[in-house]
XYZ file of C-alpha atoms in Angstrom:
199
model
C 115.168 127.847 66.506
C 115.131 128.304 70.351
C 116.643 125.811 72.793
C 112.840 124.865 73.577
C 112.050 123.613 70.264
C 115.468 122.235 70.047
C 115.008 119.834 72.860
C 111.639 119.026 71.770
C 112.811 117.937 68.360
C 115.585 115.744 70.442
C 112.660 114.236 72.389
C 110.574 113.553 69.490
C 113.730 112.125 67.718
C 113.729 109.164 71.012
C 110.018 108.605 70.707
C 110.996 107.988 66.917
C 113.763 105.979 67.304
C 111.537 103.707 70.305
C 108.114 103.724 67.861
C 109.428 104.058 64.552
C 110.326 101.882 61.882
C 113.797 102.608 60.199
C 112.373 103.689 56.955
C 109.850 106.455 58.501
C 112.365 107.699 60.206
C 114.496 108.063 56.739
C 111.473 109.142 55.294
C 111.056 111.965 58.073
C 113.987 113.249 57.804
C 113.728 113.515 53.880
C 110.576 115.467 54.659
C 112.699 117.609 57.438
C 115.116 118.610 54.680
C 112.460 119.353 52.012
C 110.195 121.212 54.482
C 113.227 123.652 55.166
C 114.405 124.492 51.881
C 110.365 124.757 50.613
C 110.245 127.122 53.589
C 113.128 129.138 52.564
C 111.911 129.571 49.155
C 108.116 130.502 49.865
C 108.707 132.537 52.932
C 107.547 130.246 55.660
C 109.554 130.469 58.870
C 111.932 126.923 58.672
C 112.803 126.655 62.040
C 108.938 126.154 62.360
C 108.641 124.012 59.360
C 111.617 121.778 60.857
C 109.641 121.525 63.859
C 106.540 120.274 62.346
C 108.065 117.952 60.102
C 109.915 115.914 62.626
C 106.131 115.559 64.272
C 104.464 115.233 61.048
C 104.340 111.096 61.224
C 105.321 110.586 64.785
C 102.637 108.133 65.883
C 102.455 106.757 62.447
C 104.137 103.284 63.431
C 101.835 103.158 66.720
C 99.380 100.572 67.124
C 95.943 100.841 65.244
C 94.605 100.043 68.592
C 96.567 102.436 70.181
C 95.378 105.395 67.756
C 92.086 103.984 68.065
C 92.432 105.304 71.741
C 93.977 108.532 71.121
C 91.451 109.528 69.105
C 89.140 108.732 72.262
C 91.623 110.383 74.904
C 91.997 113.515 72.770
C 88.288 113.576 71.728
C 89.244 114.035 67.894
C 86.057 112.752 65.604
C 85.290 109.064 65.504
C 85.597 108.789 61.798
C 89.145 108.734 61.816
C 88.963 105.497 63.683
C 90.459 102.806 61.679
C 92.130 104.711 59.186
C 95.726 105.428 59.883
C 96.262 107.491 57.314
C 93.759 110.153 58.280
C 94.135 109.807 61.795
C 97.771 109.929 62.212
C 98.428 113.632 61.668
C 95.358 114.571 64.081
C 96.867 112.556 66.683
C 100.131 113.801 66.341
C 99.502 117.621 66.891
C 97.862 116.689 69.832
C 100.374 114.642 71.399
C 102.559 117.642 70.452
C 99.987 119.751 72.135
C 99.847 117.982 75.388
C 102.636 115.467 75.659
C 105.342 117.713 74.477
C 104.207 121.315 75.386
C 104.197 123.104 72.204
C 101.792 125.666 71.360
C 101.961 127.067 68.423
C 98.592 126.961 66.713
C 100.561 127.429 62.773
C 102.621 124.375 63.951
C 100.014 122.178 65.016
C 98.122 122.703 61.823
C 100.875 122.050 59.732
C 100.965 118.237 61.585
C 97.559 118.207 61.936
C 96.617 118.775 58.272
C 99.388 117.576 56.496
C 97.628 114.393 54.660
C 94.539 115.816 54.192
C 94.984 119.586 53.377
C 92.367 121.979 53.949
C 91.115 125.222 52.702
C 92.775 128.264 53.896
C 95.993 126.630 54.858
C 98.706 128.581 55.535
C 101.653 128.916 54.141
C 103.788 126.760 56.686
C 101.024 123.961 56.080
C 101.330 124.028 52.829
C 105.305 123.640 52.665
C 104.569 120.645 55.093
C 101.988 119.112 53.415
C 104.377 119.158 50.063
C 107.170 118.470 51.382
C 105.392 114.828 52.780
C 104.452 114.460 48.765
C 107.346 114.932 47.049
C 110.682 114.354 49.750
C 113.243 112.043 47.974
C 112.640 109.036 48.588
C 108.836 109.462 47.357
C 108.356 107.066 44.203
C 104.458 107.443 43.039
C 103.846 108.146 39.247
C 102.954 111.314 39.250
C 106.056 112.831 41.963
C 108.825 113.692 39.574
C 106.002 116.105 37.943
C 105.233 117.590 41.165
C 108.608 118.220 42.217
C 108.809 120.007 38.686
C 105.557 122.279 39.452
C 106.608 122.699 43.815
C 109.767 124.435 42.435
C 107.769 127.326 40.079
C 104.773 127.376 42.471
C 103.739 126.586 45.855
C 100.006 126.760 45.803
C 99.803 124.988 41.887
C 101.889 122.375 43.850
C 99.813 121.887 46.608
C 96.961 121.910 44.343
C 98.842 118.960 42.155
C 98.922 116.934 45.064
C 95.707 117.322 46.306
C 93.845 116.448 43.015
C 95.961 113.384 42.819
C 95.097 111.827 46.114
C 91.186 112.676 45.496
C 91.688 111.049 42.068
C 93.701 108.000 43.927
C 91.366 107.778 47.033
C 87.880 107.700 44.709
C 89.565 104.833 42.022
C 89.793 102.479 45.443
C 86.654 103.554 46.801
C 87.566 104.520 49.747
C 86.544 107.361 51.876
C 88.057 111.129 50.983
C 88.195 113.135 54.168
C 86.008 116.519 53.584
C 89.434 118.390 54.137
C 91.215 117.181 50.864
C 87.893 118.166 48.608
C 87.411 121.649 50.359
C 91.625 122.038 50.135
C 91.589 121.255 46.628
C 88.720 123.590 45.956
C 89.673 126.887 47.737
C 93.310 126.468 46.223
C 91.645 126.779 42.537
C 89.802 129.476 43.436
C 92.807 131.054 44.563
C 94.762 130.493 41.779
C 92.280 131.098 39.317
C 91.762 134.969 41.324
C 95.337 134.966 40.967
C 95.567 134.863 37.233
C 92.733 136.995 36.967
C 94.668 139.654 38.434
C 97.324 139.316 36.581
C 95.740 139.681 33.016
C-alpha cells in the first residue's frame, strides 16, 4: 500500500470516528481484517481490499436526509432514495471518488457494490462483498455456514450470500435491487460452467 492510500485510509478513519457509531466502526474493522485475509487466499490484491473496506460503510451513520442529497449531488438513481441500505455503498464510492481523490475503478466497485452484488464482479468485489457477510461479529442464522463454504470457495460463497438476502428481502416484501438477482444469477451460471468443465 502506497503512502497515498495510506493517508486516505487515515482520513477516512477521522470521518469515521466524527460520523460513525462505535459499533460500525468495530464492525469495519472486522470487515478490514476479513477482506485482507479473503484477499490473500483468492488472489485479490489486499492492500486494495483494505482500502475498500475501510470505505465500504463510511456514510452509513449519515443522515437519511443527508444521503437523500448525495444521491442528488452525485446524480446516482432516485430509487435508492430512502433506503439506506442500498444507497449507502453508492454514495460511498463516490465520496471516495470526489471527496477523497481515489480512482481506482476495481476499488470503487468493490464499495459501490458491496450490498447488492452484481453480475460480473470481480474478484476484489467479491472478497468485499463477503467479507461484509460473514466478518466476526456477524450473528444471522445462516453465517457460521457461510463462513464454512467462503473458506472452500469464493464464488459458492458469494453465491450463499446472495441467495440468502433475495430469500430475506422477498419474505419482508421489500424491494430487491436488480443487482442482487442478476449477481446471484451470473454466479450460478458460472459455477455450474465450472463443474461442467471439470467432469
Amino acid at each position: 500500500m502506497d503512502y497515498t492510500d495510506k493517508q486516505t485510509i487515515v482520513q477516512a478513519r477521522a470521518f469515521m470516528e466524527q460520523h460513525m457509531k462505535p459499533s460500525r466502526r468495530r464492525h469495519t474493522e472486522d470487515v478490514v481484517r476479513t477482506a485482507v485475509k479473503l484477499a490473500r487466499k483468492y488472489g485479490a490484491d489486499p492492500d486494495k481490499a483494505e482500502l475498500a473496506a475501510w470505505f465500504h460503510d463510511l456514510v452509513r451513520n449519515l443522515d437519511p436526509a443527508q444521503l437523500d442529497a448525495d444521491i442528488d449531488r452525485f446524480s446516482l438513481d432516485p430509487r435508492y432514495k430512502g433506503n439506506v441500505n442500498l444507497a449507502h455503498g453508492r454514495i460511498a464510492a463516490e465520496r471516495m471518488r470526489i471527496d477523497f481523490g481515489i480512482t481506482d475503478e476495481d476499488v470503487l466497485n468493490a464499495v459501490s457494490f458491496h450490498t447488492t452484488g452484481r453480475a460480473g464482479m470481480s474478484t476484489l468485489e467479491k472478497v468485499v462483498f463477503l467479507a461484509d457477510v460473514i466478518e466476526p461479529g456477524r450473528t444471522h442464522p445462516s453465517v457460521e455456514e457461510n463462513r464454512r463454504i467462503a473458506e472452500r470457495d469464493l464464488d459458492q460463497g458469494c453465491l450463499f450470500a446472495l441467495k440468502q438476502t433475495i430469500d430475506y428481502v422477498n419474505s419482508r416484501g421489500e424491494f430487491l435491487d436488480p443487482d442482487t438477482q442478476e449477481a446471484a444469477a451470473a454466479l450460478a451460471a458460472r459455477i455450474g460452467n465450472t463443474e461442467e468443465n471439470k467432469e
